XYZ file of N, CA and C in Angstrom:
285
model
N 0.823 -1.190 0.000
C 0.000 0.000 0.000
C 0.868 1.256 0.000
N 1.908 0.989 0.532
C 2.714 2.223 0.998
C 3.565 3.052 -0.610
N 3.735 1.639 -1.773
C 3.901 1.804 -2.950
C 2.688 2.887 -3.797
N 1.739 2.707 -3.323
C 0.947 3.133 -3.961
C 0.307 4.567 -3.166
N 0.382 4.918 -2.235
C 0.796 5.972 -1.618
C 1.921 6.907 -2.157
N 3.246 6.640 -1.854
C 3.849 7.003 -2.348
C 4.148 7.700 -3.908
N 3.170 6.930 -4.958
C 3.050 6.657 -6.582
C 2.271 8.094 -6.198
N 0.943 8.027 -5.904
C -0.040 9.277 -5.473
C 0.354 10.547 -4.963
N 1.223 10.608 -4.107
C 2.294 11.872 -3.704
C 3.062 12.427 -4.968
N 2.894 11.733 -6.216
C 3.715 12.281 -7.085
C 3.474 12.462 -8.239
N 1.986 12.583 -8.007
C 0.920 13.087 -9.070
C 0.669 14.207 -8.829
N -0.003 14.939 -9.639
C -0.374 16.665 -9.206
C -2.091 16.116 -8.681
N -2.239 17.359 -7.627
C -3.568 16.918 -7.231
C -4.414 16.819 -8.041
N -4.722 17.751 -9.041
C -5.726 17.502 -10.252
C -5.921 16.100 -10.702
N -4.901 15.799 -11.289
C -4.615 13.947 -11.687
C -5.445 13.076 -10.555
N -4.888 13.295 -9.210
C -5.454 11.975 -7.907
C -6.848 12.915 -7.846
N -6.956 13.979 -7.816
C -8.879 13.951 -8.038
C -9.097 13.681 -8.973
N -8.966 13.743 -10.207
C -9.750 12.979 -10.907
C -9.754 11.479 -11.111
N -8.943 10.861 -10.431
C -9.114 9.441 -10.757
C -10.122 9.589 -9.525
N -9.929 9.783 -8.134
C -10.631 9.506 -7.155
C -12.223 9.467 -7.938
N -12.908 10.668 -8.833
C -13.707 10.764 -9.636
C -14.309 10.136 -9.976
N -13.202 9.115 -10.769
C -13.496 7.800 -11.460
C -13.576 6.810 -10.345
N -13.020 6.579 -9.557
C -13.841 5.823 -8.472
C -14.652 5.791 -7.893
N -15.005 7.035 -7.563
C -16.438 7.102 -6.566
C -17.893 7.007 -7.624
N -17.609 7.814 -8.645
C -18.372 7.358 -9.861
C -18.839 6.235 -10.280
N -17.613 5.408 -10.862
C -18.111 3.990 -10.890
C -18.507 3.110 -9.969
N -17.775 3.092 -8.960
C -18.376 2.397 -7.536
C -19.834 2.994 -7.114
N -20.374 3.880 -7.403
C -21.289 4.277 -6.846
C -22.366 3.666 -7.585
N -22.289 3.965 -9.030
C -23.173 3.264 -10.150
C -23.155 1.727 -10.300
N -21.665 1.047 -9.690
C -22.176 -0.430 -9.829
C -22.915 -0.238 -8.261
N -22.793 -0.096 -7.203
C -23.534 -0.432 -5.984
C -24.827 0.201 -6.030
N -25.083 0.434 -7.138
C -26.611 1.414 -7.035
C -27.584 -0.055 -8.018
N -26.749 -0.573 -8.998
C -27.646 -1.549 -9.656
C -27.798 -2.862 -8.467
N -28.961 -2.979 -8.766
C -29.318 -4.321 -7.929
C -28.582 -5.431 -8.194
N -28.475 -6.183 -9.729
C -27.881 -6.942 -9.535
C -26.304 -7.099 -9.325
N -25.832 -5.960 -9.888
C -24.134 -6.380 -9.148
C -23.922 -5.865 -7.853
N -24.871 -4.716 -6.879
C -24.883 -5.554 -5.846
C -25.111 -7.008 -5.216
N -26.225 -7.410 -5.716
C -26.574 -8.760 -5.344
C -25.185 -9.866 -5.289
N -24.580 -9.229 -6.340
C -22.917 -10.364 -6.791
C -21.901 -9.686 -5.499
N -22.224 -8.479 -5.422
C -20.924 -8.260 -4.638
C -21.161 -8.900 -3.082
N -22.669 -8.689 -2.465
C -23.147 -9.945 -1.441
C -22.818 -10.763 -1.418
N -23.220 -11.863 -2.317
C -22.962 -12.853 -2.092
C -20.704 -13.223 -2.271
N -20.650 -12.191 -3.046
C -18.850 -12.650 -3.059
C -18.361 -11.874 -1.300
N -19.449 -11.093 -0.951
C -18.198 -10.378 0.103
C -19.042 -12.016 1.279
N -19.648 -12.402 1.739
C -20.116 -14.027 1.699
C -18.977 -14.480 1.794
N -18.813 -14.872 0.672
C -17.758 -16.146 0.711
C -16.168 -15.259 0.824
N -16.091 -14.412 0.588
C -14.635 -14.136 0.505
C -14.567 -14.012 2.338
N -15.826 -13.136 3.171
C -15.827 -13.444 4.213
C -15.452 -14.638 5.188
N -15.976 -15.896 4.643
C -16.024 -17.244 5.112
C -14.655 -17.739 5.114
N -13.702 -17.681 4.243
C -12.348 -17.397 4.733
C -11.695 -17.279 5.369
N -11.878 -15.457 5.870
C -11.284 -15.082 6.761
C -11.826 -14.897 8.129
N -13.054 -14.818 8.086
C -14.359 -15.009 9.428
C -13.292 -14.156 10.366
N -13.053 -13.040 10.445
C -12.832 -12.187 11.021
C -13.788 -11.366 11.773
N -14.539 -10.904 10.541
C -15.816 -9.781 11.096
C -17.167 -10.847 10.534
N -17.649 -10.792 11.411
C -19.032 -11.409 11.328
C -19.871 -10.969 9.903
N -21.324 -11.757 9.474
C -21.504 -11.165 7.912
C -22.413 -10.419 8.284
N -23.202 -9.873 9.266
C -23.929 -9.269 9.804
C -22.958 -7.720 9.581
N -21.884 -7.861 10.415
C -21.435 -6.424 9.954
C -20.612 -6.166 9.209
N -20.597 -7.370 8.117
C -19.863 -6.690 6.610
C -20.966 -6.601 5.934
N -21.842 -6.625 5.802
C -23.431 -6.325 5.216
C -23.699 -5.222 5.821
N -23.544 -4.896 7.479
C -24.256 -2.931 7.379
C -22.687 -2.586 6.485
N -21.544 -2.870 6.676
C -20.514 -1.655 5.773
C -21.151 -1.610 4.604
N -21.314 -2.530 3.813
C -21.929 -2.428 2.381
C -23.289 -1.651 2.269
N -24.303 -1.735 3.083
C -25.353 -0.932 3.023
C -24.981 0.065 3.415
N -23.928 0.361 4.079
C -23.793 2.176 4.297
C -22.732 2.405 3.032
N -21.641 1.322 2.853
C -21.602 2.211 1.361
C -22.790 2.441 0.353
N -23.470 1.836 0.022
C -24.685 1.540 -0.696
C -25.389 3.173 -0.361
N -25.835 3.419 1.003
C -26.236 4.953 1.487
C -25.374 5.877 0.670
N -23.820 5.598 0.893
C -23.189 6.926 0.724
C -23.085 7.233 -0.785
N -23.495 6.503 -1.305
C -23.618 6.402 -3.272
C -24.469 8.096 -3.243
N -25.735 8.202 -2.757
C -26.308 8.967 -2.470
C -25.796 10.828 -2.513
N -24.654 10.473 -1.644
C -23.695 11.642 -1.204
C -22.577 12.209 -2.362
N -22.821 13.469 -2.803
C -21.615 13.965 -3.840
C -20.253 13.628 -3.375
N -19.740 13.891 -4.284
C -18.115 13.960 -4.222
C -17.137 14.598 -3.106
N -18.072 15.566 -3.140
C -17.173 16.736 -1.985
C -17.814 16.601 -0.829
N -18.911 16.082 -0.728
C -19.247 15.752 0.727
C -19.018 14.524 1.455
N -18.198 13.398 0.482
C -18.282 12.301 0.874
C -16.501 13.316 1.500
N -15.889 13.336 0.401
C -13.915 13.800 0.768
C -14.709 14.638 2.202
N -15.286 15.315 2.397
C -15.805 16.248 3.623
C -15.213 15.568 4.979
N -16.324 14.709 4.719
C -16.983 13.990 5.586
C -15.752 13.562 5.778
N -14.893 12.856 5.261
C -13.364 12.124 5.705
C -12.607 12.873 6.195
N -12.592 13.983 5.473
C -11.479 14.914 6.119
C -11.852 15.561 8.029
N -13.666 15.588 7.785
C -14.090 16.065 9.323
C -13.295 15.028 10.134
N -13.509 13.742 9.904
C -13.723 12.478 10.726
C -12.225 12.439 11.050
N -10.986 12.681 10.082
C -9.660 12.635 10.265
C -8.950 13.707 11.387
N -9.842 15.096 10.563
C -9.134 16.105 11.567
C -9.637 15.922 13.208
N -10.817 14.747 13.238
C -11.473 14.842 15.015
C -10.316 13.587 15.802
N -10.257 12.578 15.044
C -9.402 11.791 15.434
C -8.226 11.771 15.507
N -7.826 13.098 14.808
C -5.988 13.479 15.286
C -6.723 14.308 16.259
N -7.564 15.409 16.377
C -7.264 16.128 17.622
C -7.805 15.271 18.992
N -8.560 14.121 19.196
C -8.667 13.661 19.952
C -7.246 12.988 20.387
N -6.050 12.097 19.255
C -5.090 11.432 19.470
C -4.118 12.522 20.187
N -4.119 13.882 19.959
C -3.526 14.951 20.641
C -3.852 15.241 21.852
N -4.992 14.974 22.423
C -5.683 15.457 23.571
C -5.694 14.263 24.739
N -5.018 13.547 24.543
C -4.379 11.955 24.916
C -2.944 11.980 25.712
């Protein structure tokens, strides 16, 4: 991961937003059709059964709240991350 981090630091931001673009875009439009959700269920299922780490109960709400956040623009989803980042460094500061 850290490769690919790194690769991203050395793009101009324009470039990593617009791919981000292309991700949230397409991810949003396949999790919005029923049936390739239905496929990605049943694969996050079995890819689950594997590793039986997290129960399928709550890898099914993550997917229905990604499924919600399809809903949410571009800049409010990056928002929303950036709120959630800047609370959890200032809480890790306040420690």
């Amino acid at each position: 991961m850290n490769n690919i981090l790194n690769k991203l630091k050395k793009n101009d931001r324009v470039l990593n937003h617009l791919a981000l673009c292309f991700l949230y875009e397409y991810g949003r439009i396949n999790l919005q059709d029923e049936n390739i959700y239905s496929i990605v269920k049943i694969r996050t299922k079995k890819e689950n059964a594997k590793n039986n780490m997290i129960t399928d109960d709550y890898m099914f709400s993550a997917l229905n709240i990604a499924k919600e956040m399809c809903s949410l623009s571009l800049n409010d989803l990056c928002n929303f991350v950036y709120q959630d980042v800047k609370e959890q460094k200032k809480q890790e500061r306040n420690r």
